[in-house]
Amino acid sequence: MMRRKNDNKRYFTRMGTRKKVHAFVRVKPTDDFAHEMIKYGDDNKSIDIHIKKDLQKGFVNNKQTDWSFKLDGVLHNASQDLVYETVAKDVVAQALDGYNGTIMCYGQTGAGKTYTMTGTTENYKHRGILPRALQQVFRMIEERPTHAITVRVSYLEIYNESLFDLLSTLPCVGPSVTPMTIVENPQGVFIKGLSVHLTSQEEDAFSLLFEGETNRIIASHTMNKNSSRSHCIFTIYVEAHSRTLSDEKYITSKINLVDLAGSERLKKSGSEGRVLKEATYINKSLSFLEQAIIALGDQKRDHIPFRQCKLTHALKDSLGGNCNMVLLTNIYGEASQLEETLSSLRFASRMKLVTTEPAINEKYDAERMVKNLEKELALLKQELAIHDSLANRTLVNYDPMDEIQIAEINSQVRRYLEGTLDEIDIINLRQIQEVFNQFRVVLSQQEQEVELTLRRKYTLIDKNDFAAISAVQKAGLMDVDGHLVGEPDGQGFGLGVTPFSAKPGKKAKSKKMFKEQLSTSARKEGASSPVGGKDLDFSTSKTQLTPSSKEGDVKDMLMRDRETSSTEPLPLDSPKEELRPPRPSTPPPKPVAFEDFKNERGSEINRIFKENKSILNERRKRASETTQRINAIKREMDMTKEALNFQKSLREKQGEYENKGLMIIDEEEFLLILKLKDLKKQYRTEYQDLRDLKAEIQYCQHLVDQCRHRLLMEFDIWYNESFFIPEDIQVSLKPGSSIRPGMVPISRIVSLHNYLKTMMGFQQAHRK
Ligand code: ADP
Ligand code: MG
């Protein structure tokens, strides 16, 4: 729903409803009024015409004798005052709220168009719509001290499709070199070359109006053009800016007051030359005017023929469409003029059917908008400063972040993800946004790293590529669940290969079937089973044996454990015994075993791992402190710069002193310069330190990663050797024995063991 302003207090009223073109009829007073033929309705809104039979002879092919015209008002014996009130007052008032308005006088020559529009210049009482409109505009401006309103006027005459500036004789208007043209731009339509005059008061506007009127009359003498044979458009341009500077919206509007050329049709005979030419132009332009207005009222029409003639083109943004439109038809009251009167009334009733949809011409003052936004910004910054100091949050910097600050946030995010940093303190919105940003950066880096590691270690196969999968399964590289077994680089032995009778290439239909198969085969082997003849809990052992285990994974644990809890034991009660405890019937969960491992074989590597981590943490802490110092120095530099600027402005205000080409500055300014230089030096040193630290951190991080990897690898070997390799074979794996831990894949050891057992005649597999 659109709204429109109406006056100072009542700013908006409902709008968006379609309005009709208002059509009025004004009858020229006469002593010879055709009472029998012209009758007014009681409501003064209709006219009935009745033609007597004998008169009708003159009307070719027209058998009709009675017409009834419904209008918005019939002005009969109406004073100029009443005409203005009825026809123009609202249109002018709404123009000050941003609606374009057009008032046109239509009718045959002598019927009173000019009288209605301009009035008689010699009698103030008989002044027409034009002077009254100017008066109303200026009066309304006075009533609106809240707005700075400017008024401009122009006076255009269109004669035989040529444009004339009726105010071109004013001293301020230079001689026009090129003929006037109608130009369209996004702001609307304007006439290039037509002088537009700023008028700050009523008197100025009146004098312009008289100038134009005089010129119109003079031209009819010097240029031999009949003044009633031309269209005249007097335009009042209004632009209203709110005096409240924060209001960047402003409105513009035009009031077009149009005195049309006489609409009478030329008698068939006797016209020639100039008169014929004039009549042809007038007929054409008036019929184009009608076409354009009717097209505007037709919502289905998207093309309006505005450019067909100068009149409609010049009035393009002021006809129908989004403006208030009034058509005043001037008619004679005499019987002898009935034919033209009828034609004029027909035109009026056609116009009355047209609907328009007035809209405000609202524009934005870009410069004001920027200024207001700048002001708002400064105010909000101040507000923020106050807020910070009240909340004891001093020295928060809200400026855009520099490289170092962003790097620091990146480091925070990394530490947060790793678990070395419990939380990231919220400082301001910009910082929060940067934290999120860095999360994204770190995440995408990690994704790439993970993929790279996986690709280096494994051959990735598309899950939907069944041919490739079956090929891999045939080659024994993948179990039926799609887990890759074994590792191509030979590092991860002991993981993944099922140590029991699940034969490579043997297809099982489901995971469940596969598990059943495994457990039966394990049961069959009974006491000879390398794990002591008991059923294995495959759900655990499988997790432990596949490289991509999820829960209870030591890798996960290590990541969690990383750097923070390195000194604390895991929240699991793990017995810490010097000697290896007797082998349990089922292998302990990996996290528990890991604790044992760290105290046992892994103690040395674990110590190195912890040491490296603490060095890394220490370096990180130092880097963070250095970053903070750098930020503090930077802030101080900013402050010093500001103080220096202030001193400089003071110096400039007080006048500058020069001595032999050298600027004399006072001690305060000099000290500030020294301070700034010193700060700059500090900044550089700290920055260099930070860079060195960053390099060190990177190196330490690498060491920690390597240690972690090593620890894990050793643990896996230890775990498998401790819980999956038969005790008798473990002897040969003891330190000082021939086989070094991790040298032979566990699968090989186990199958070798089985083979040996068979050879030695142990047939315990069938023993219950
Ligand atoms: P138009 O502009 O339509 O050709 P004018 O406005 O020039 O007609 O009117 C012709 C004459 O009639 C003028 O002398 C004018 O003063 C006079 N006249 C027109 N209408 C009225 C009226 N309502 N009251 C008094 N005089 C009128
Ligand atoms: Mg006239």
XYZ file of N, CA and C and ligand atoms in Angstrom, residues 26-29 77-78 80 106-117 119-120 122 126 216 228 259-260 262 330 332, ligand 1:
117
model
N -17.125 23.892 -17.673
C -17.449 25.270 -17.293
C -18.196 25.906 -18.463
N -19.348 26.447 -18.160
C -20.155 27.054 -19.215
C -19.938 28.571 -19.188
N -19.631 29.097 -20.368
C -19.377 30.533 -20.437
C -20.701 31.285 -20.284
N -20.728 32.249 -19.383
C -21.993 32.964 -19.160
C -22.484 33.661 -20.427
N -22.150 29.605 -14.199
C -22.103 30.897 -13.490
C -21.186 30.845 -12.274
N -20.111 30.129 -12.414
C -19.205 29.974 -11.276
C -18.150 31.066 -11.301
N -14.393 32.751 -10.521
C -13.036 32.237 -10.678
C -12.609 31.543 -9.384
N -9.800 22.606 -22.063
C -10.092 22.113 -23.407
C -11.377 22.785 -23.896
N -11.452 23.033 -25.164
C -12.713 23.591 -25.686
C -12.487 24.467 -26.904
N -13.589 24.898 -27.481
C -13.461 25.675 -28.710
C -13.006 27.103 -28.397
N -12.436 27.722 -29.372
C -11.922 29.078 -29.202
C -13.027 30.022 -28.714
N -12.661 30.807 -27.735
C -13.603 31.797 -27.212
C -14.473 31.272 -26.088
N -14.371 29.974 -25.780
C -15.255 29.380 -24.761
C -14.784 29.696 -23.350
N -13.553 30.253 -23.230
C -13.123 30.679 -21.886
C -11.937 29.908 -21.318
N -11.141 29.275 -22.138
C -9.985 28.502 -21.635
C -8.947 29.438 -21.005
N -8.564 30.474 -21.774
C -7.544 31.388 -21.268
C -8.078 32.167 -20.062
N -9.357 32.495 -20.147
C -9.982 33.195 -19.021
C -9.895 32.327 -17.765
N -10.174 31.049 -17.918
C -10.126 30.132 -16.776
C -8.693 29.952 -16.284
N -7.790 29.761 -17.230
C -6.420 29.430 -16.843
C -5.656 30.645 -16.321
N -6.965 34.123 -16.606
C -7.875 35.146 -16.088
C -7.557 36.486 -16.722
N -8.237 37.489 -16.222
C -7.943 38.808 -16.781
C -6.838 39.423 -15.930
N -6.055 42.504 -15.791
C -6.339 43.840 -15.277
C -7.189 43.816 -14.001
N -10.590 38.663 -10.995
C -10.828 37.709 -12.089
C -9.574 36.943 -12.489
N 3.295 36.055 -25.313
C 2.329 35.282 -26.081
C 1.542 36.216 -26.997
N -4.825 31.672 -29.924
C -5.710 30.567 -29.548
C -5.441 29.308 -30.375
N -3.152 25.363 -21.215
C -4.202 26.078 -21.963
C -4.128 25.545 -23.390
N -5.046 24.635 -23.712
C -4.959 23.982 -25.025
C -5.472 24.881 -26.144
N -7.680 25.868 -29.408
C -9.109 25.678 -29.665
C -9.397 24.350 -30.369
N -14.305 23.823 -21.453
C -15.033 25.098 -21.551
C -16.023 25.000 -22.713
N -19.660 26.833 -24.688
C -20.601 27.948 -24.851
C -21.981 27.484 -24.406
P -10.411 30.869 -25.204
O -9.160 30.988 -24.495
O -11.118 29.592 -24.881
O -10.285 31.061 -26.624
P -11.040 33.224 -23.753
O -10.687 32.791 -22.414
O -10.059 34.062 -24.467
O -11.390 31.971 -24.664
O -12.457 33.913 -23.686
C -12.967 34.680 -24.659
C -13.602 35.892 -24.030
O -14.633 35.526 -23.175
C -12.633 36.702 -23.210
O -12.870 38.096 -23.429
C -12.973 36.347 -21.812
O -12.719 37.414 -20.923
C -14.451 36.050 -21.866
N -14.840 35.040 -20.941
C -14.642 33.727 -21.091
N -15.147 33.041 -20.066
C -15.685 33.960 -19.213
C -16.327 33.875 -17.954
N -16.539 32.701 -17.329
N -16.734 35.004 -17.366
C -16.520 36.176 -17.950
N -15.899 36.323 -19.139
C -15.493 35.236 -19.780
